[in-house]
Structures are given as structure tokens and as C-alpha cells.
DNA sequence: TTGTATGCGTTATCAA
DNA sequence: TTGATAACGCATACAA
């Protein structure tokens, strides 16, 4: 069941079979037919491993992300996959849980496997793991580039998103806006917070420290952080660095007997499918996650094809989706 | 940067380097150290493609599923991945959207790539695509085996789940229980419906045809189906074949001015994270999706290791998670 | 237009 | 304990 058997069956050489397979070089029409017939008859499928060996590529890319279970990522993954298959590439899925050891393990495995490129969504890629790696292999950083490593970046504009969310709340007359952050040191979260602070500054406000609590992007941490905040002060609004935490916080707020949005207006981030299903429906900053994934993959495939291309940075603008959790009735702005 | 350079650097033959790499055969301690040093110095990483070539395996498995965007699948995917990496395997992610052409494309690509096995979650695997395939390659069918193809199966017990959900509603005194199905011909949905009918039968009931509508497992179809049902009859309960549709239906029910659960009690399936976040919180049949994924992958890895193993069928029991959408206050049963 | 022969980077067999 | 070398299955340069 190799190219040899096909060649024998068709009464030609392996070179001719190979030419037929790859439509390369000249093959007489009649010979071509004989080869095709042999391939059909033997159910021959070329061996991609051998092909990779001689061609020096695997037509495979690695997708490294924190956790596909976080509802922000599935759409992004689909974008990556769609862009990949459009060009005949396959995608290897790697969930790291933001664990540096897991990241390192996957990096090592992917390298051995000779993937052609990497779409890398990392909480905080440690330069030391990654430095040499990015030199050997095309890598596109999604959302969070590692410090000190140049390279292609595709990301949502978290700074703008944080700003939009906060400005919206301020424009509603809110003055004591709580903030629940993501994991410490995570640029995504820090940028959203920077936007939060800029909006305050613009309005001549300074958010009190007691209004901020730290989460880890998971539902439970939203509950915990909100309880913490309510335990020490009285906000009239909340901006959470993602929807999962916002939904957790929402539960706590309502359980505490506060009305949303009357007492506390709530805004999340990511606009996951379930934001609109919450009661009240959650106002959220939407990122074009499918597009981000799609673009990231296209960028890395471009670079695979042309290593010498200039570095690309693509930033996608978020939009604020206003719903009942911040205003009586919903609308998009 | 190949094994040759390492051999030269260490002053040994490639065979010795290979022995060090694979801890196979005898190597003098001192030689071993020299080789290790050379590997370090040259940052050598063995080429997995070449290794695959000679070993005849790729330590890679394909994960074929309908749509990772459906919240039921991310946990399953994590289970698969965790089982895979535990044994040094990588996972290739393939979303098919239940499209037979897409399935066929992925099947072809995965085969060329020489994956060692397949975890196959298919809406309705077409035997013709798949038949020859499953003979060449270890495949474990998740949830839905193709008719006429023997093989390992790991699945949730949908029949039991449908039964539990419906019996629960009947025990609550409901008699006009609507049902929203999944895609036609999909065994997962059909089994849940069988359970729905058995529970009726046991109670001496026969559900009217007007109480059933067809969906496609997506949120919007739940809305549509529920509107359809409400347009022609008056149910006092709803069992939807998955949570996404149940949530869609819930929106329509509440919008129609019905109270939940007083007027219409609602039960979904899958117990996705957001079931508990709905208002009222959604009663749902929970499947151990992580465990199903994990087990499926373990089964296929077992078969890769030992082709002659007897066929395995593993069925996981679902549990009913009762929440406010069917009863005043929540509890698990 | 077709065939021969080499090499891709390993592993594994056999000799030494 | 180590080394030389033949596969693995294909693509391709070169010859014919």
C-alpha cells in the first residue's frame, strides 16, 4: 500500500506516480489514467509522514490557549481552524490552564512534531521558554505578546474596551465604579484596567482602591471578588474584566438584595453567548473572537510562506453591547 | 541540527546517540554524559517526523466533533486531551458542523497525516465514508456509533436521561409535556425522545403530536420550536433535548407571559454551566462530559496498543439536576 | 515523457 | 559497549 505498489500496478515508475499525485512534471494522458486507476484500485493514500519528511513541513499548526472551556475561546478556535483548513492545514489543540509547565510540555511536543507554526494565546508567556522557540518557528501572539520578544500580534483592543465600558457607566452618572480584575500580571486584564482608569481620569475622577478586587477570569472568582467589595464599600456600578466574573458578581449582588441596574449597574467583557441570557441581561464589551482567531491563523500561515515578511500587529476594536444590566432596556452602541 | 551533528560533537556514532535518546540498549555512563552534553550544547531536538516514519506511528489522535462552540463539547475535548497528553499523544481538533463533506475532508486529511486513532463524535456518521476507515484505524465512537459498523463506543445513556427528565415532570403532576427534539436522525436526540415516551407509557400517558417540535440543538431553534408549540397548543411542561434549546424556549415562554415553573415547567439536557445562571435556573440532565471524553480517548489508546482487544461499550449514566425551572427550589436527585 | 537513484532524520538490526 | 547500515515512503534532480 505504498507508492511502489501503485507504480507496479500501473506499470510505471514511482516517479511517475509521484508526478501524478502532485500534478508536477509531464505525464502522458494515458499514463495518467492508468496511474489514477491503480490508485483507485488499491485505495492508495499517500503517506503524509514520508511526504513531510522530504518536503520539510507538516502542514500542521499548534493552537495554544489557556482553556477551551472558557466560553471566549471556542469561537476563536473555530476561526483558527477555519483559516487553517482553508489552506490544507490541521490544528493541534493545546490547553495550558495558564500553567507554565504545561506550556513548556506542549511547546516541546509541538516542536518535536515539527508543526509549521503556532497560534499562541498565553496568559503570560515566559520569555525564557519561548524566546528560542519563536526564533525557530513562526509564532503569532494572540492578545498577549511576551515582553521582549518581537513577533506578529493579533489582539483585541483591551484598553479601548475597558475605556468604553467605564465611560458608559460614567455617562450613566455612576461615580463609584467597582472593578474586578483578571489574573495578576495578565496583560489582557491590565489593559482593561488601564482603560477603566483613563475613563475615570477623563471625567476628573479617581477610583478608590477599595473598589477593586482581584479575580482569575472564572465564575467563582467573580462571586468571591464581589462579596469582598460589598464587604467593605458601596459601589453604584461594576466593571468586571470578563463576563464569567460579571455573572458571578451579578449573582452575589442580587443575593445581597441590591437591584441591577438601579443600585448597581454591571458591565462585563467578551459578550459570551450567555451574557444576553442572564437576568438582567448583561451589558458587555464584545470582541470579534472568531475574526481574531481567523486572522491570527492567516498571519501565521503567511509567515510560514514568507519568513522575511515585516512584522504585523493587528488590533481589533471591541464594541459595547448595552443591555438591561446597565440600562433599563437594551441597545447596541 | 540533526542526530548526526550531535554524534560528531560527542565523538560517537548516531546509533549511540539514538540509544541515549531512547534509553535503549547499553551505553557507558561516561559516553552517555558526553552525548547529553552535546545535545544540550547544540539545543538538539529529535525530529518527530523521521521518528514517526521509522516507528510507524505519530502519537497523534484526531478528535472529530460537530462544533466546539456548543458548550457541551469543550469539557469533552478537555477530557480527550488530558487522556491523550497523559500518554504523550497530541490531539488534532476537527469541527465538522455535522456536514458530511467536512467530515469526509477531515477523514482524508487525518488519514494522510497518519493519526494513530480517532475519537469520533458524529451526528450521523455515514457508513460509506467511515466503513473502510474504521478498518484501517482504531476509532472510538462517542455518543453515536454508525449503523452497521462494529467498534468501541463510549456514550452517555440518552435513553435513561430522557426518561429521568420526563418522569420528573410527570411526578410533578404535569400531563401535557412538550418535547423539542434535536436534528432529525440523530441518535442522541432520538434516544432522549424514546426515554420521554417510555416515561409517558409507564404513567399510562400518550403525548399528543402537537406537543412535539423539531430543533437543531441551537439556541435559536429552541425559540422557534417553542413559538411553534405555543402557537398551536398549551403545554404545562417542556423537555428540550438540550440546554441551548431549553434556554431559547425559556425566553419565548417568559415573553409569552407564562410563569416558569408554575405554568410551564422546563427541563433541559447537558447541564451546561449556564443552566444554573438562567432565571429561573434551569433543571437539566447532566452528563459527565469530561469523563466521557477522557474514557473515549483511553479506549482508543488501548486499542492502538492492542488491536485484538475485545470491543468495548461504555455507557455513562446521566443525573437529573433539579432547579427552579421545574420546582420552586433547587436540589439534586 | 519516463525512469533511476539519492536523500530526508530516525530507529533498529547485526557485527564487531 | 559501540558502530555501520538498511530500512521507513516519498519527492526530486538528473539521465535517458
XYZ file of C-alpha atoms (C1' of nucleotides) in Angstrom:
698
model
C 0.000 0.000 0.000
C 2.788 2.383 -0.799
C 3.636 4.340 -3.896
C 5.654 1.313 -5.063
C 2.656 -0.969 -5.296
C 0.769 1.660 -7.214
C 3.682 2.005 -9.607
C 3.851 -1.731 -10.145
C 0.087 -1.981 -10.635
C 0.139 0.813 -13.211
C 3.295 -0.476 -14.857
C 5.216 2.747 -14.321
C 7.909 4.038 -12.004
C 7.328 5.586 -8.616
C 8.466 8.897 -10.035
C 5.571 8.891 -12.450
C 3.101 8.060 -9.722
C 4.515 10.883 -7.671
C 4.138 13.222 -10.622
C 0.511 12.248 -10.956
C -0.068 12.679 -7.232
C 1.402 16.152 -7.192
C 0.482 17.261 -10.711
C 4.115 18.073 -11.194
C 6.060 17.462 -14.387
C 4.759 15.975 -17.581
C 2.681 12.826 -17.711
C 1.074 11.409 -20.841
C -2.703 11.435 -20.570
C -2.964 7.705 -20.993
C -0.300 7.021 -18.379
C -2.064 9.415 -16.082
C -5.261 7.434 -16.394
C -3.506 4.155 -15.704
C -1.979 5.590 -12.551
C -5.272 7.014 -11.356
C -6.891 3.651 -11.942
C -4.208 1.899 -9.920
C -4.582 4.388 -7.083
C -8.315 3.784 -7.025
C -7.989 0.055 -7.245
C -5.542 -0.173 -4.372
C -7.273 2.514 -2.255
C -3.922 4.147 -2.096
C -3.492 7.095 0.247
C -0.163 8.881 0.208
C 1.757 8.766 3.432
C 1.876 12.265 4.853
C 4.688 11.449 7.223
C 7.015 10.473 4.427
C 5.898 13.485 2.477
C 6.588 15.753 5.443
C 9.994 14.227 5.738
C 11.073 15.111 2.254
C 9.182 18.378 1.991
C 10.283 19.650 5.359
C 6.839 20.709 6.506
C 3.895 19.064 8.196
C 1.016 21.365 7.235
C 0.054 21.417 10.870
C -0.157 24.284 13.289
C -0.358 24.301 17.058
C -3.053 26.252 18.875
C -2.009 27.036 22.408
C -4.635 28.573 24.637
C -5.461 28.712 28.343
C -8.709 26.762 28.442
C -11.180 25.897 25.717
C -13.749 25.584 28.483
C -13.740 29.359 28.853
C -16.549 30.431 26.516
C -14.399 33.090 24.926
C -12.144 30.548 23.248
C -14.311 28.166 21.246
C -15.156 30.832 18.685
C -11.551 31.851 18.486
C -10.567 28.234 17.968
C -13.093 27.895 15.168
C -11.609 30.931 13.493
C -8.160 29.406 13.689
C -9.368 26.079 12.415
C -11.331 27.535 9.523
C -8.384 29.580 8.356
C -6.158 26.536 8.696
C -8.277 24.069 6.748
C -8.847 26.699 4.062
C -5.183 26.180 3.286
C -4.968 22.488 3.983
C -3.570 22.758 7.491
C -4.623 20.823 10.560
C -4.763 22.255 14.071
C -3.398 20.679 17.240
C -5.274 21.796 20.338
C -3.301 22.547 23.480
C -4.952 23.682 26.708
C -2.419 25.058 29.137
C -4.542 26.251 32.065
C -2.016 29.057 32.168
C 0.341 26.595 33.726
C 3.928 27.328 32.661
C 4.900 23.674 32.962
C 2.045 22.586 30.759
C 3.001 25.260 28.278
C 6.568 24.081 28.266
C 5.462 20.488 27.753
C 3.307 21.383 24.785
C 5.988 23.573 23.308
C 8.393 20.672 23.442
C 5.915 18.211 21.971
C 4.880 20.554 19.182
C 8.435 21.232 18.267
C 9.297 17.556 18.061
C 6.180 17.071 15.966
C 7.548 19.741 13.634
C 4.423 21.866 13.480
C 4.854 24.591 10.907
C 3.634 27.387 13.137
C 1.975 28.381 16.355
C -1.045 30.426 17.325
C -0.223 31.309 20.868
C -2.769 32.627 23.335
C -0.892 32.821 26.554
C -1.676 34.355 29.882
C 1.898 35.354 30.357
C 4.302 33.623 28.034
C 7.569 33.376 29.853
C 10.250 34.761 27.629
C 12.733 32.093 28.622
C 10.533 29.230 27.474
C 9.572 30.958 24.370
C 12.467 33.001 23.162
C 14.443 30.390 21.302
C 11.219 28.825 20.200
C 9.904 31.869 18.407
C 13.164 32.053 16.517
C 12.863 28.550 15.168
C 9.185 28.617 14.377
C 6.648 31.168 13.117
C 4.525 32.247 16.065
C 1.636 34.660 16.166
C 0.803 36.006 19.571
C -2.842 36.406 20.304
C -3.911 39.033 22.832
C -0.749 38.896 24.838
C 2.751 39.087 23.371
C 5.587 38.150 25.703
C 7.744 41.049 26.736
C 10.994 41.365 24.879
C 10.051 39.070 22.021
C 9.276 40.698 18.712
C 6.740 38.981 16.514
C 3.347 39.077 14.883
C 0.489 40.015 17.168
C -3.254 39.793 16.716
C -5.362 41.061 19.554
C -8.486 42.766 20.720
C -8.008 46.329 21.892
C -8.487 45.723 25.584
C -7.512 49.213 26.525
C -10.250 50.649 24.347
C -12.718 48.065 25.623
C -12.060 48.924 29.245
C -12.408 52.563 28.379
C -15.717 52.085 26.555
C -17.227 50.068 29.360
C -16.241 52.549 32.021
C -17.170 55.635 30.056
C -20.576 54.109 29.530
C -21.055 53.709 33.261
C -19.809 57.202 33.986
C -22.122 58.635 31.359
C -24.929 56.973 33.257
C -23.997 59.074 36.237
C -22.224 56.347 38.177
C -19.356 57.558 40.301
C -18.371 54.601 42.457
C -17.468 52.035 39.854
C -16.021 48.793 41.173
C -13.547 46.784 39.106
C -12.886 43.078 39.214
C -9.604 42.240 37.549
C -8.346 39.087 35.890
C -5.234 37.165 36.941
C -2.416 39.390 38.134
C 0.170 40.200 35.512
C -2.091 39.284 32.639
C -1.870 42.000 30.037
C -5.415 41.451 28.844
C -6.732 42.305 32.268
C -4.254 45.088 32.903
C -5.169 46.817 29.686
C -8.840 46.685 30.537
C -7.996 48.241 33.854
C -5.941 50.940 32.166
C -9.000 51.784 30.091
C -11.055 51.877 33.275
C -8.631 54.358 34.775
C -8.389 56.523 31.695
C -12.155 56.933 31.570
C -12.090 57.998 35.188
C -9.291 60.452 34.612
C -11.071 61.972 31.657
C -14.069 62.568 33.866
C -11.921 64.045 36.588
C -12.500 61.048 38.841
C -10.166 58.854 40.827
C -11.418 55.355 41.692
C -10.895 54.355 45.293
C -8.716 51.341 45.965
C -11.484 49.687 47.941
C -13.457 49.422 44.727
C -11.023 46.995 43.147
C -10.788 43.259 43.768
C -8.867 40.512 42.020
C -10.303 37.535 40.195
C -8.954 34.900 37.862
C -11.452 35.096 34.977
C -13.537 32.263 36.406
C -17.118 32.390 37.589
C -16.399 31.625 41.205
C -13.774 34.314 41.478
C -16.406 36.814 40.377
C -18.579 35.782 43.286
C -15.710 35.974 45.693
C -14.420 39.314 44.480
C -17.861 40.901 44.576
C -18.523 39.660 48.069
C -15.213 41.165 49.071
C -16.080 44.529 47.577
C -19.557 44.621 49.072
C -17.999 43.724 52.392
C -16.041 46.943 52.543
C -17.785 49.565 50.456
C -20.863 50.506 48.468
C -20.345 50.807 44.701
C -23.016 52.040 42.320
C -21.585 50.148 39.365
C -19.301 47.247 38.463
C -16.994 46.630 35.567
C -15.702 43.075 35.534
C -12.763 42.126 33.317
C -14.777 39.297 31.793
C -18.332 38.016 31.586
C -17.840 34.905 33.637
C -16.784 37.005 36.613
C -19.501 39.559 35.893
C -22.109 36.797 36.032
C -20.678 35.506 39.288
C -20.726 39.003 40.701
C -24.282 39.503 39.466
C -25.443 36.549 41.486
C -23.863 37.947 44.628
C -25.230 41.428 44.032
C -28.768 40.169 43.603
C -28.434 37.822 46.541
C -27.381 40.823 48.637
C -30.702 42.414 47.841
C -29.357 45.087 45.515
C -31.244 45.923 42.345
C -29.493 45.789 38.972
C -29.099 48.253 37.349
C -30.839 50.653 39.728
C -28.480 50.185 42.689
C -25.521 48.685 40.860
C -25.082 48.740 37.111
C -22.990 45.871 35.757
C -20.793 45.570 32.681
C -18.787 42.540 31.619
C -16.330 41.726 28.862
C -16.344 39.249 25.939
C -20.087 39.219 25.301
C -20.277 35.462 25.547
C -23.499 33.885 24.324
C -24.888 33.727 27.804
C -24.499 37.389 28.584
C -27.875 38.035 26.984
C -29.457 35.159 28.856
C -28.636 36.448 32.297
C -31.363 38.214 34.211
C -31.000 41.069 33.878
C -29.252 40.643 30.538
C -25.618 41.595 30.872
C -24.100 44.625 29.207
C -20.771 43.564 27.795
C -17.839 44.551 25.635
C -17.817 42.361 22.575
C -14.687 41.146 20.896
C -14.713 39.671 17.413
C -13.211 36.439 18.674
C -13.858 34.388 15.551
C -12.238 37.071 13.449
C -9.326 37.335 15.831
C -8.713 33.600 15.567
C -9.139 33.587 11.821
C -6.779 36.500 11.351
C -4.199 35.131 13.736
C -4.054 31.904 11.802
C -3.839 33.703 8.478
C -0.990 35.770 9.778
C 0.989 32.761 10.891
C 0.335 30.952 7.621
C 1.557 33.995 5.738
C 4.704 33.998 7.746
C 5.215 30.299 7.187
C 5.086 31.012 3.492
C 7.303 34.082 3.677
C 9.577 34.276 6.664
C 11.002 37.634 5.670
C 7.674 39.478 5.811
C 7.615 42.587 8.016
C 6.176 42.046 11.466
C 2.415 42.503 11.673
C 0.367 43.873 14.532
C -3.377 43.747 14.167
C -5.654 45.232 16.763
C -9.386 44.623 16.669
C -11.783 47.171 18.033
C -14.306 45.978 20.591
C -17.879 47.255 20.736
C -20.079 47.868 23.710
C -23.307 45.883 23.764
C -25.678 47.619 26.120
C -28.301 45.527 27.857
C -30.524 45.687 30.892
C -27.790 45.233 33.491
C -26.680 48.802 32.900
C -29.771 50.394 31.422
C -33.467 49.738 31.558
C -33.690 48.456 28.030
C -31.061 47.069 25.716
C -29.462 48.533 22.616
C -26.099 48.304 20.915
C -23.790 51.247 20.630
C 20.881 20.182 13.971
C 20.282 16.511 13.338
C 21.363 13.434 15.176
C 24.478 13.367 13.023
C 25.791 16.662 14.323
C 25.180 15.515 17.855
C 27.066 12.317 17.140
C 30.005 14.210 15.687
C 30.046 16.670 18.587
C 30.050 13.834 21.107
C 32.520 11.771 19.121
C 30.213 8.783 18.841
C 28.011 7.203 16.198
C 24.400 8.143 15.502
C 23.389 4.761 16.843
C 24.779 5.651 20.235
C 23.023 8.991 20.268
C 19.810 7.237 19.387
C 20.346 4.815 22.237
C 20.789 7.697 24.633
C 17.711 9.423 23.283
C 15.555 6.363 23.722
C 17.274 4.817 26.719
C 17.502 1.659 24.670
C 20.493 -0.639 24.727
C 23.676 -0.243 26.697
C 25.619 2.977 26.892
C 28.627 3.531 29.088
C 27.948 6.169 31.723
C 30.717 8.394 30.503
C 29.614 8.157 26.880
C 26.103 8.912 27.992
C 27.260 12.108 29.624
C 29.166 13.179 26.537
C 26.094 12.679 24.384
C 23.853 14.552 26.778
C 26.315 17.399 26.821
C 26.363 17.530 23.034
C 22.569 17.528 22.892
C 22.465 20.424 25.334
C 25.157 22.352 23.593
C 23.522 22.077 20.194
C 19.960 22.531 21.501
C 19.154 19.374 19.667
C 15.526 18.292 19.407
C 14.802 14.941 17.768
C 12.758 15.105 14.609
C 9.410 13.511 15.316
C 8.582 13.165 11.653
C 11.577 10.972 10.989
C 10.847 9.059 14.124
C 7.249 8.521 13.043
C 8.483 7.320 9.719
C 10.543 4.524 11.119
C 8.331 3.692 14.058
C 5.150 3.672 12.054
C 3.156 5.825 14.445
C 2.656 9.518 15.031
C 1.458 9.617 18.615
C -1.356 11.804 17.460
C -5.078 11.280 17.566
C -7.876 13.048 15.750
C -10.864 14.452 17.613
C -13.843 14.809 15.328
C -16.825 16.621 16.751
C -19.738 18.702 15.486
C -18.932 22.079 16.957
C -16.675 23.079 19.818
C -18.834 26.191 20.125
C -21.610 24.058 21.564
C -20.956 24.274 25.308
C -21.300 20.547 25.711
C -18.096 19.846 23.819
C -15.329 21.864 25.437
C -15.367 19.683 28.548
C -15.419 16.566 26.452
C -12.494 17.892 24.434
C -10.553 18.560 27.610
C -11.159 15.019 28.721
C -9.826 13.718 25.442
C -6.835 15.977 25.559
C -5.957 15.161 29.145
C -6.082 11.435 28.471
C -4.011 11.944 25.347
C -1.219 14.001 26.876
C -1.080 11.636 29.823
C 0.310 9.139 27.331
C 2.304 11.539 25.210
C -0.255 11.967 22.461
C -1.339 15.160 20.776
C -4.890 15.924 19.660
C -5.980 17.343 16.315
C -9.238 19.259 16.562
C -11.790 18.859 13.769
C -15.129 20.667 13.782
C -17.494 19.216 11.236
C -20.711 21.189 11.783
C -22.346 17.848 11.108
C -21.531 18.421 7.475
C -20.757 15.109 5.723
C -18.420 16.801 3.260
C -16.456 18.411 6.034
C -16.311 15.072 7.808
C -15.040 13.403 4.679
C -12.412 16.083 4.201
C -11.124 15.707 7.727
C -11.159 11.942 7.498
C -8.999 12.151 4.398
C -6.596 14.644 5.929
C -6.269 12.729 9.161
C -5.576 9.548 7.333
C -2.847 11.092 5.223
C -1.412 12.569 8.393
C -1.309 9.039 9.784
C -3.017 9.773 13.067
C -2.899 6.707 15.280
C -6.560 6.808 16.215
C -9.789 8.720 16.168
C -12.266 9.914 18.771
C -15.321 10.376 16.667
C -18.356 12.348 17.819
C -20.605 12.371 14.826
C -24.168 13.423 14.329
C -24.715 10.637 11.883
C -21.551 9.051 10.581
C -22.270 7.805 7.127
C -21.233 4.220 6.971
C -19.837 4.575 3.465
C -17.375 7.282 4.436
C -16.420 5.560 7.517
C -16.535 1.866 6.922
C -13.151 1.320 5.303
C -11.740 3.951 7.574
C -12.603 2.198 10.793
C -10.943 -0.898 9.466
C -7.636 0.835 8.866
C -7.581 2.888 12.024
C -8.690 2.497 15.649
C -11.833 4.546 16.130
C -13.887 5.069 19.236
C -17.400 6.284 18.635
C -18.682 8.801 21.102
C -22.401 9.026 21.710
C -23.397 7.860 18.257
C -21.991 4.770 16.562
C -22.686 4.446 12.845
C -25.117 1.715 11.989
C -23.563 -1.448 10.714
C -20.068 -0.677 11.936
C -18.839 -2.559 14.933
C -16.398 -0.813 17.190
C -15.698 0.693 20.558
C -18.364 3.033 21.866
C -18.377 5.465 24.759
C -21.577 7.341 25.344
C -23.981 8.906 27.751
C -27.167 6.970 28.335
C -29.527 9.278 26.495
C -32.435 6.938 26.808
C -32.159 6.952 30.561
C -31.660 10.711 30.587
C -34.798 11.339 28.587
C -36.654 9.004 30.879
C -35.410 10.702 34.049
C -36.299 14.153 32.808
C -39.783 13.170 31.778
C -40.534 11.072 34.819
C -39.548 14.041 36.941
C -42.076 16.254 35.158
C -44.770 13.618 35.374
C -44.114 13.155 39.083
C -44.713 16.873 39.414
C -48.203 16.294 38.104
C -47.562 17.589 34.607
C -49.569 15.890 31.915
C -49.036 17.950 28.763
C -45.302 17.746 28.356
C -43.906 19.311 25.209
C -40.737 17.961 23.606
C -38.239 19.808 21.451
C -36.050 17.374 19.554
C -32.577 17.700 18.114
C -31.671 17.243 14.455
C -33.683 14.535 12.716
C -31.978 11.164 12.544
C -29.554 11.967 15.311
C -29.458 9.069 17.682
C -28.645 11.226 20.687
C -31.908 13.086 20.231
C -33.916 10.043 19.277
C -32.841 8.193 22.380
C -33.842 11.102 24.586
C -37.194 11.062 22.884
C -37.518 7.319 23.441
C -36.952 7.945 27.130
C -39.592 10.661 27.022
C -42.062 8.194 25.526
C -41.242 5.378 27.909
C -41.884 7.619 30.908
C -45.243 8.507 29.434
C -46.091 4.926 28.746
C -45.179 3.881 32.258
C -47.583 6.503 33.570
C -50.281 5.378 31.197
C -49.991 8.566 29.143
C -49.672 9.187 25.433
C -48.131 12.506 24.388
C -50.036 14.351 21.692
C -48.229 15.026 18.436
C -48.890 18.744 18.723
C -46.616 18.786 21.746
C -43.525 17.936 19.724
C -41.436 20.290 17.607
C -38.084 19.885 15.920
C -34.939 21.838 16.635
C -31.284 21.504 15.736
C -29.628 21.787 19.163
C -29.027 25.503 18.725
C -30.413 28.342 20.785
C -32.456 29.930 18.026
C -34.143 26.681 17.125
C -35.340 26.429 20.708
C -37.057 29.780 20.346
C -38.576 28.827 17.051
C -39.766 25.422 18.189
C -41.317 26.782 21.359
C -43.135 29.528 19.470
C -44.473 26.849 17.169
C -45.726 24.748 20.045
C -47.311 27.665 21.872
C -48.945 28.650 18.605
C -50.974 25.502 18.487
C -51.411 24.135 21.987
C -50.986 24.728 25.686
C -48.372 22.547 27.400
C -47.785 22.524 31.152
C -44.186 21.422 30.821
C -41.300 21.248 28.361
C -38.481 18.801 27.923
C -35.901 20.063 25.436
C -33.287 17.700 24.038
C -30.524 20.071 25.083
C -29.956 23.134 27.246
C -29.318 25.577 24.471
C -32.768 24.912 23.052
C -34.298 24.877 26.527
C -32.872 28.327 27.169
C -34.196 29.595 23.865
C -37.593 28.153 24.677
C -37.447 29.665 28.140
C -37.092 33.123 26.668
C -40.124 32.596 24.467
C -42.188 31.154 27.288
C -41.479 34.075 29.581
C -42.008 36.561 26.769
C -45.416 34.973 26.203
C -46.305 35.877 29.742
C -46.232 32.353 31.126
C -44.727 31.721 34.527
C -41.965 29.152 34.954
C -42.391 26.703 36.558
C -45.964 27.467 37.640
C -47.495 27.466 34.158
C -44.795 25.596 32.308
C -42.031 23.607 33.965
C -38.852 23.348 31.892
C -36.136 20.707 31.755
C -33.086 20.737 29.523
C -30.211 18.368 28.813
C -26.415 18.582 29.278
C -26.402 20.819 32.338
C -24.095 23.330 30.729
C -22.525 25.896 33.024
C -25.161 28.447 32.180
C -28.125 26.318 33.077
C -27.785 27.461 36.670
C -27.415 31.084 35.619
C -30.711 31.284 33.788
C -33.636 32.870 35.576
C -35.281 30.743 36.702
C -32.322 28.398 36.957
C -32.739 25.527 34.531
C -33.376 21.955 35.598
C -31.220 19.747 33.419
C -29.949 16.250 32.825
C -26.246 16.203 33.466
C -23.806 14.105 31.522
C -20.270 13.508 32.724
C -18.839 15.003 29.551
C -15.267 15.320 30.786
C -15.324 11.714 31.862
C -16.855 10.629 28.593
C -14.086 12.374 26.657
C -11.406 11.027 28.940
C -12.700 7.495 28.725
C -13.187 7.627 24.982
C -9.601 8.633 24.500
C -8.347 5.974 26.876
C -10.313 3.370 24.991
C -8.851 4.350 21.654
C -5.340 4.454 23.089
C -5.849 0.997 24.497
C -6.907 -0.250 21.133
C -3.950 1.391 19.448
C -1.741 -0.547 21.796
C -3.644 -3.813 21.431
C -5.688 -4.147 18.291
C -7.013 -7.544 19.195
C -8.770 -6.369 22.355
C -12.457 -7.265 22.614
C -14.817 -4.475 21.603
C -15.752 -2.142 24.434
C -19.044 -0.354 25.020
C -19.175 2.062 27.903
C -22.365 3.818 28.836
C -22.359 6.648 31.358
C -25.383 7.300 33.478
C -26.782 10.807 33.493
C -28.189 12.505 36.576
C -31.050 14.908 36.901
C -30.158 18.276 38.395
C -33.352 19.842 39.655
C -33.529 23.616 39.766
C -36.139 26.337 39.886
C -37.384 25.941 36.334
C -39.207 22.791 37.354
C -39.589 23.226 41.091
C -39.686 26.142 43.462
C -36.299 25.483 44.959
C -33.324 23.525 43.656
C -31.851 20.226 44.714
C -30.113 17.344 43.013
C -31.661 13.951 42.747
C 7.619 11.794 -21.355
C 9.567 8.452 -18.190
C 12.892 6.038 -15.107
C 16.960 5.722 -11.771
C 18.865 6.996 -7.819
C 19.599 9.934 -3.822
C 18.311 11.859 0.490
C 15.063 13.480 4.230
C 16.451 12.089 10.029
C 15.480 8.496 12.602
C 15.421 3.583 14.618
C 16.852 -0.955 14.829
C 19.438 -4.992 13.290
C 23.555 -7.056 13.043
C 28.584 -7.288 13.565
C 32.368 -6.227 15.871
C 29.508 -1.321 24.722
C 29.708 0.623 20.198
C 29.421 1.369 15.064
C 27.936 0.636 10.220
C 23.976 0.390 7.642
C 19.486 -0.868 5.950
C 15.002 0.418 6.035
C 10.700 3.839 6.578
C 7.749 6.171 1.899
C 8.117 9.757 -0.650
C 9.847 13.861 -3.872
C 13.052 15.347 -6.986
C 17.444 16.117 -9.669
C 19.295 14.163 -13.302
C 19.576 10.814 -17.133
C 17.687 8.748 -20.717
